[in-house]
mmCIF file of C-alpha atoms in Angstrom:
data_model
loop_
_atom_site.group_PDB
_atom_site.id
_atom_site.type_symbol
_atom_site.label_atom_id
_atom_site.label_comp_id
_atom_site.label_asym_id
_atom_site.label_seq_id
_atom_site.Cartn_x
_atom_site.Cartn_y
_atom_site.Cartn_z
ATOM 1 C CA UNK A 1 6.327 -4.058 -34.509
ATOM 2 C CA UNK A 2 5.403 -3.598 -30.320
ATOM 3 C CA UNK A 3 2.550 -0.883 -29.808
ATOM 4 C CA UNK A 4 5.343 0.452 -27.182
ATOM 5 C CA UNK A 5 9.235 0.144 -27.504
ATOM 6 C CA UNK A 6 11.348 0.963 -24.904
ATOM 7 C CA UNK A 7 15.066 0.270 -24.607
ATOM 8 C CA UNK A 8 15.474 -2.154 -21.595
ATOM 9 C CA UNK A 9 18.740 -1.140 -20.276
ATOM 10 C CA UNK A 10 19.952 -1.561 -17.868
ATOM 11 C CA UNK A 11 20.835 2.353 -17.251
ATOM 12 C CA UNK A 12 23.435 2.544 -14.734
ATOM 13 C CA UNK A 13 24.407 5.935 -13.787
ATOM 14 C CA UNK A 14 26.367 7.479 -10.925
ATOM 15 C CA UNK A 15 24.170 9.548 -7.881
ATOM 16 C CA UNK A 16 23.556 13.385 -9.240
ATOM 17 C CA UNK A 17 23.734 12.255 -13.015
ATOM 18 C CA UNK A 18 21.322 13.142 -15.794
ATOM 19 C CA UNK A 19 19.806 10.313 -17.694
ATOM 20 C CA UNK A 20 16.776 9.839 -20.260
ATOM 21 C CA UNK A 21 14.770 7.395 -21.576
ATOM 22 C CA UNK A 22 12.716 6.952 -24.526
ATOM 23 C CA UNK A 23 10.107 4.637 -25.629
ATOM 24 C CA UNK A 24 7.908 4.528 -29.167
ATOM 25 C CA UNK A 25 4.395 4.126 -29.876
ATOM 26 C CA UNK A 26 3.366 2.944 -32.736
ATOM 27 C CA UNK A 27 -0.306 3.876 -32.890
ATOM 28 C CA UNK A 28 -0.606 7.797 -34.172
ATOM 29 C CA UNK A 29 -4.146 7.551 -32.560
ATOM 30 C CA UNK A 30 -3.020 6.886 -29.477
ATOM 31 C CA UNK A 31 -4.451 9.914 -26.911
ATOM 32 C CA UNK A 32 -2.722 10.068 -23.716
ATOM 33 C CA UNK A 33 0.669 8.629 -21.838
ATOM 34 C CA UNK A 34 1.932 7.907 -18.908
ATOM 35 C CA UNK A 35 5.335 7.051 -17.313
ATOM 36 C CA UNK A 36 4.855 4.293 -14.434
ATOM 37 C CA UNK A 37 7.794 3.155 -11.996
ATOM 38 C CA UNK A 38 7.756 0.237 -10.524
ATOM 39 C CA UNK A 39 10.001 -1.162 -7.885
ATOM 40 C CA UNK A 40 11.112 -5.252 -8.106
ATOM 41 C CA UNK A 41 8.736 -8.089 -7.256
ATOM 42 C CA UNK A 42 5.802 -4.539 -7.032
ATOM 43 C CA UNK A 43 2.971 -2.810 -8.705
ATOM 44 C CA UNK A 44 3.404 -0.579 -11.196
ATOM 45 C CA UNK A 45 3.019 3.227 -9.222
ATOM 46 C CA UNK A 46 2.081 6.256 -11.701
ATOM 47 C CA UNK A 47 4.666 8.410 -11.921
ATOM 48 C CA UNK A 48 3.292 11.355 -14.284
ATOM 49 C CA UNK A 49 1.016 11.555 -16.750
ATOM 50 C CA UNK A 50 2.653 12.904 -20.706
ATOM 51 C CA UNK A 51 1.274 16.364 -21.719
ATOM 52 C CA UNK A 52 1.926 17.290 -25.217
ATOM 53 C CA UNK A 53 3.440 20.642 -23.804
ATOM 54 C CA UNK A 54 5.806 18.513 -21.602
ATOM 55 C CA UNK A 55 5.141 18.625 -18.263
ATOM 56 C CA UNK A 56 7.477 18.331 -15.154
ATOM 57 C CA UNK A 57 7.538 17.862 -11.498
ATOM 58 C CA UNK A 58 10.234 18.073 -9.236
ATOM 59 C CA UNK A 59 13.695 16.153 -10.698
ATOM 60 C CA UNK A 60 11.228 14.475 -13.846
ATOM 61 C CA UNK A 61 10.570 15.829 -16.965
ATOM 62 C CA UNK A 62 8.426 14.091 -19.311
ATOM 63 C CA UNK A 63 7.804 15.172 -22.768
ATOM 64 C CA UNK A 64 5.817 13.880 -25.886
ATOM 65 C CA UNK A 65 6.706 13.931 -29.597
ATOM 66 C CA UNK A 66 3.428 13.592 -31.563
ATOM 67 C CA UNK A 67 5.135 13.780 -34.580
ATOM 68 C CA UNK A 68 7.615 11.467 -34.237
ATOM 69 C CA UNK A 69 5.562 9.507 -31.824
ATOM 70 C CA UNK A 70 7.950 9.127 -28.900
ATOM 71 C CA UNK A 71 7.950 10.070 -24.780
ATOM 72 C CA UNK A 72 10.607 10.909 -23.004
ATOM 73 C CA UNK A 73 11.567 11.413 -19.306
ATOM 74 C CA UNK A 74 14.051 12.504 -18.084
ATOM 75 C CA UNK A 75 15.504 12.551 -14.314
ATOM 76 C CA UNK A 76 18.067 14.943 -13.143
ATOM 77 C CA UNK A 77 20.028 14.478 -9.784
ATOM 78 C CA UNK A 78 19.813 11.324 -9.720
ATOM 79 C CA UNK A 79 19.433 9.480 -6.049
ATOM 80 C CA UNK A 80 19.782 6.068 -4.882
ATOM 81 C CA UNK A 81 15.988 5.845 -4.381
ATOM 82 C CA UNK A 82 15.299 6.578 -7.843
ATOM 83 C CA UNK A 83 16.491 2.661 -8.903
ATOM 84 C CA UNK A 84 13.755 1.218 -10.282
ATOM 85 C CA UNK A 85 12.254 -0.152 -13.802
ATOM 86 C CA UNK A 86 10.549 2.735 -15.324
ATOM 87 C CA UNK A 87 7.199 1.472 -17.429
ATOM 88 C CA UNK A 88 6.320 3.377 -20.337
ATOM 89 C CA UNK A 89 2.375 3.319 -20.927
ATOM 90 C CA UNK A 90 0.583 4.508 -23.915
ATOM 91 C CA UNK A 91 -3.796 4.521 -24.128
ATOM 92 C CA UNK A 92 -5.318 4.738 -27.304
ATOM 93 C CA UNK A 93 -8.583 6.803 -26.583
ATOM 94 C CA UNK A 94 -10.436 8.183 -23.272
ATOM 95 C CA UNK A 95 -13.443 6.652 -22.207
ATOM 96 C CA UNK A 96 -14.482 2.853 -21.420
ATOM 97 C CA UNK A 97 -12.804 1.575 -24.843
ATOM 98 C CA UNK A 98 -9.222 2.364 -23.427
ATOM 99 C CA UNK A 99 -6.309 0.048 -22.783
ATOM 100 C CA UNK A 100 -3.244 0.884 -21.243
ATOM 101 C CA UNK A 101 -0.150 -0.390 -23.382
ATOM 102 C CA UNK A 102 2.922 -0.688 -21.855
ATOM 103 C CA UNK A 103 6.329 -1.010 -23.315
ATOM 104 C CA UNK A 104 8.711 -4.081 -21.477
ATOM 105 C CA UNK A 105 10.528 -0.596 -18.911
ATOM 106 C CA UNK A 106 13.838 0.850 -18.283
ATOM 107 C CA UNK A 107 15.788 -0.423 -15.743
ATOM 108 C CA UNK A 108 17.530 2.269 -13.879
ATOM 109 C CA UNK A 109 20.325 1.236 -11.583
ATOM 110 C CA UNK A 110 21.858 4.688 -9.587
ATOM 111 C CA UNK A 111 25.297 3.727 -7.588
ATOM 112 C CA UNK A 112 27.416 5.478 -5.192
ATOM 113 C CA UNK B 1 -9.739 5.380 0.679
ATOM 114 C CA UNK B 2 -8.727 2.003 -0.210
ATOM 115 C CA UNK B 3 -6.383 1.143 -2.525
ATOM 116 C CA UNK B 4 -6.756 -1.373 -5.198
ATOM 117 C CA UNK B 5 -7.169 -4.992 -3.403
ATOM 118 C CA UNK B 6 -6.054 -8.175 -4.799
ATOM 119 C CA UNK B 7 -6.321 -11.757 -3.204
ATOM 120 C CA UNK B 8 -4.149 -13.825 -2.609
ATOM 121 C CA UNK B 9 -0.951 -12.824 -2.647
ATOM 122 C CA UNK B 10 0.556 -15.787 -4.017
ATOM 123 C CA UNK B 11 -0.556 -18.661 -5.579
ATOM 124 C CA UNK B 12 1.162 -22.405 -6.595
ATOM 125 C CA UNK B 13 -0.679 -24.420 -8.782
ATOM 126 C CA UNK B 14 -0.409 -27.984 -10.951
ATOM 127 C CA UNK B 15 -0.338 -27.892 -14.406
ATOM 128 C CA UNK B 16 -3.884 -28.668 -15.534
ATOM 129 C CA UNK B 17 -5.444 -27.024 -12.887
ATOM 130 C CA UNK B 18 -7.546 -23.620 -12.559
ATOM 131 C CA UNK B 19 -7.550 -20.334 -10.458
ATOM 132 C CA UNK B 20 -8.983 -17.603 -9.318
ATOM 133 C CA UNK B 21 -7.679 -14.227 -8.998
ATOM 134 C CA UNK B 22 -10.130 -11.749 -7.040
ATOM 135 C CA UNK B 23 -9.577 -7.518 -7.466
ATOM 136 C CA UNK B 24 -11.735 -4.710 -5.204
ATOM 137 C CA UNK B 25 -10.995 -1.445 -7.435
ATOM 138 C CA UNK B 26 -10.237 1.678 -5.671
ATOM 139 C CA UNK B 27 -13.298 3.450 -3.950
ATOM 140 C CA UNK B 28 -14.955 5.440 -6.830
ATOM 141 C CA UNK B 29 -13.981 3.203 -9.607
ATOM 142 C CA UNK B 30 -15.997 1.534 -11.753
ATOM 143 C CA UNK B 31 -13.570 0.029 -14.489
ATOM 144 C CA UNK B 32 -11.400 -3.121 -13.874
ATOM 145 C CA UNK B 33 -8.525 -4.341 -16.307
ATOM 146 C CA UNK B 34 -6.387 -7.511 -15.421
ATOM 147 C CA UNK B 35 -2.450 -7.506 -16.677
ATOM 148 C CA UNK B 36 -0.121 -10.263 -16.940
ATOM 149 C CA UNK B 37 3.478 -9.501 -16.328
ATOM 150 C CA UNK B 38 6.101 -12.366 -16.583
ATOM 151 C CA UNK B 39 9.440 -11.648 -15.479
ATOM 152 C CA UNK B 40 11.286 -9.119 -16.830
ATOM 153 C CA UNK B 41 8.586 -8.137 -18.972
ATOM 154 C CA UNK B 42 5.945 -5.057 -19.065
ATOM 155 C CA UNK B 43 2.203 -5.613 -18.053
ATOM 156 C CA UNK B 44 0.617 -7.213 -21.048
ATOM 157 C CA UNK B 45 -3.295 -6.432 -21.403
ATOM 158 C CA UNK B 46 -5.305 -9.154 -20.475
ATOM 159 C CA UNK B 47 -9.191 -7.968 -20.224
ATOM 160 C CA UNK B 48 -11.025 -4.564 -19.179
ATOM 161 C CA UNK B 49 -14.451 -4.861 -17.415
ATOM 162 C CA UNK B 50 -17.383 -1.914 -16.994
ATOM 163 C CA UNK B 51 -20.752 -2.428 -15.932
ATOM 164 C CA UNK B 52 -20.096 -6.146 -16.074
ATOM 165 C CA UNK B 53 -19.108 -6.661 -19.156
ATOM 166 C CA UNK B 54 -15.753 -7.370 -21.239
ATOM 167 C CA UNK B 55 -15.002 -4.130 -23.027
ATOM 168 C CA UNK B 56 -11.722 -4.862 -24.280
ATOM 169 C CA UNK B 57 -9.237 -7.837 -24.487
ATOM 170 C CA UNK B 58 -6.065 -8.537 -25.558
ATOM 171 C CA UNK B 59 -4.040 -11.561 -27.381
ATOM 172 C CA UNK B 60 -4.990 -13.981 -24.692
ATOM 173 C CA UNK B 61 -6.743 -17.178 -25.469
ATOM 174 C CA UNK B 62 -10.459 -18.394 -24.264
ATOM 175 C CA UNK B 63 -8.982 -20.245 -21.222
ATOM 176 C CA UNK B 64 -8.472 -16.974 -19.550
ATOM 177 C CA UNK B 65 -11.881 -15.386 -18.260
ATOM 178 C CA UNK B 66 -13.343 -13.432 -16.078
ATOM 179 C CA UNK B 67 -16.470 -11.399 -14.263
ATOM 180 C CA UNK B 68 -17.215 -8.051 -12.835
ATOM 181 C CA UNK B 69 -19.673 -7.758 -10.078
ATOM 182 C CA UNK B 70 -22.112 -4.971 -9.288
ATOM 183 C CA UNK B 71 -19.611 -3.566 -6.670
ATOM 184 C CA UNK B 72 -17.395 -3.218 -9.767
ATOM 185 C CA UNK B 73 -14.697 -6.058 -7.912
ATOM 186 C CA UNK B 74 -13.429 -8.144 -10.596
ATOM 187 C CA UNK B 75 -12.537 -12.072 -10.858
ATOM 188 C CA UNK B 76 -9.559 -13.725 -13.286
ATOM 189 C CA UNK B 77 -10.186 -17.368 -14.029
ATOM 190 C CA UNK B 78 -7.960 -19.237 -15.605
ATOM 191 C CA UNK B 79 -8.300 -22.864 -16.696
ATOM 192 C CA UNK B 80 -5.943 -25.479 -18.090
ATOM 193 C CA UNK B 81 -2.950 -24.219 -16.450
ATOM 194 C CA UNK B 82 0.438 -23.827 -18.459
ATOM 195 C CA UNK B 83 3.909 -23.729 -17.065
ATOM 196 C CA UNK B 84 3.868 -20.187 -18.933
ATOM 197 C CA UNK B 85 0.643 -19.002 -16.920
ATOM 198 C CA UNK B 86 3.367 -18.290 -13.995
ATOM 199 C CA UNK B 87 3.239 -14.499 -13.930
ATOM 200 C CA UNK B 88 2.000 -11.482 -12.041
ATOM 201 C CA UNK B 89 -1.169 -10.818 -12.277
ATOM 202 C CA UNK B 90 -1.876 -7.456 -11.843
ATOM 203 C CA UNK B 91 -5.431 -5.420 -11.359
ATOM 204 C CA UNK B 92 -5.597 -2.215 -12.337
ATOM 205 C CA UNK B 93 -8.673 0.016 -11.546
ATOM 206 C CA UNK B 94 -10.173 3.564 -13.060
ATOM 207 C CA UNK B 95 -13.239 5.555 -13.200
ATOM 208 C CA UNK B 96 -14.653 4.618 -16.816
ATOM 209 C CA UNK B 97 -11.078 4.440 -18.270
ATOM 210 C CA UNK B 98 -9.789 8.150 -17.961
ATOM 211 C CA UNK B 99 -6.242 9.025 -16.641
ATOM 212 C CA UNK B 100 -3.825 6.907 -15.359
ATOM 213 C CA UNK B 101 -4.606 3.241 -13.850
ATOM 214 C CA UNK B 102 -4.084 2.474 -10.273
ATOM 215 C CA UNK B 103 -2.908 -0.891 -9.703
ATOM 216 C CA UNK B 104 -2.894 -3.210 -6.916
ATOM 217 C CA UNK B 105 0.073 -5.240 -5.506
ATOM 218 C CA UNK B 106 -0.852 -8.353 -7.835
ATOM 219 C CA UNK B 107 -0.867 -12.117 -7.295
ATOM 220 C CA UNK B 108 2.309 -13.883 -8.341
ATOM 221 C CA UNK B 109 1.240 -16.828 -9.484
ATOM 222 C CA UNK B 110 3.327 -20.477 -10.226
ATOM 223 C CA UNK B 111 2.320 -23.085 -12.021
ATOM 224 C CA UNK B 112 4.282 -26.566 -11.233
#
């Protein structure tokens, strides 16, 4: 089984739509998660950190599932500009013995 | 403040051969880890680096090495080259592994 699953899509959705994604860890130790986006042929750019309260900011909502060991996000209104793979990133413990696990993204395509 | 540096850019190289990848982490951070993300693919873990030394690594084998300097910039060595060493090969930077990684714009590298 991946350390992070993530269903690759591709998610194509109409401007002003709702959509989710979700992606699995499979480490219950794991300590904190992220959500990156990156854009094609770029770097991976944080988009928000995972709070196990759920946290949002602007259109995004992320939220965390500790029990069931799932993050979410979730994007309302969608825009054009919002097309992009969308990196799910999991890291097991704080401090210098960290890695960053990433499931393989989300594409999101957002049409006219 | 700048960003995460990587050099070069791109990169073509022979089968056989080996390379170099060179990272300056963001001012203020101390902790280097190298990804490798083939194509259509998340960021698979590669190494981490703090105060020079290899803290972490993933399922890569011994021809992939590297070094982190006093300034905390970061080298990727890889020897032998395989057609499946063609990837991007992305830096990603922190202070002592907290939070979220920032990562620079990678070096997309081919092997012929």
């Amino acid at each position: 089984r991946k350390e992070v699953e993530q269903d690759p899509g591709p998610f194509n959705v109409p401007e002003g739509a709702t959509v989710a994604f979700n992606c699995t860890y499979s480490n219950s130790a794991s300590q904190s998660f992220f959500w990156y986006r990156q854009d094609c042929r770029k770097e991976p750019k944080l988009l928000m950190s995972v709070y196990s309260s759920g946290n949002e900011d602007g259109r995004f909502t992320a939220q965390l599932n500790r029990a069931s060991q799932y993050i979410s996000l979730l994007i309302r209104d969608s825009k054009l500009s919002d097309s992009a793979t969308y990196l799910c990133a999991v890291k097991g413990a704080t401090g210098t013995a960290s890695k960053l696990t990433f499931g393989t993204g989300t594409r999101l395509q957002v049409t006219l | 403040d700048a960003g995460v540096t990587q050099s070069p850019t791109h990169l073509i190289k022979t089968r056989g051969q080996q390379v170099t990848l060179r990272c300056s982490p963001k001012s203020g951070h101390d902790t280097v880890s190298w990804y490798q993300q083939a194509l259509g693919q998340g960021p698979q873990f590669i190494f981490q680096y703090y105060e020079e030394e290899e803290r972490q690594r993933g399922n890569f084998p011994d021809r992939f090495s590297g070094h982190q300097f006093p300034n905390y910039s970061s080298e990727l060595n890889v020897n032998a080259l395989l057609l499946g060493d063609s990837a991007l090969y992305l830096c990603a930077s922190s202070f002592q592994g907290y939070y979220g990684y920032t990562f620079g714009s990678g070096t997309r590298l081919t092997v012929v």
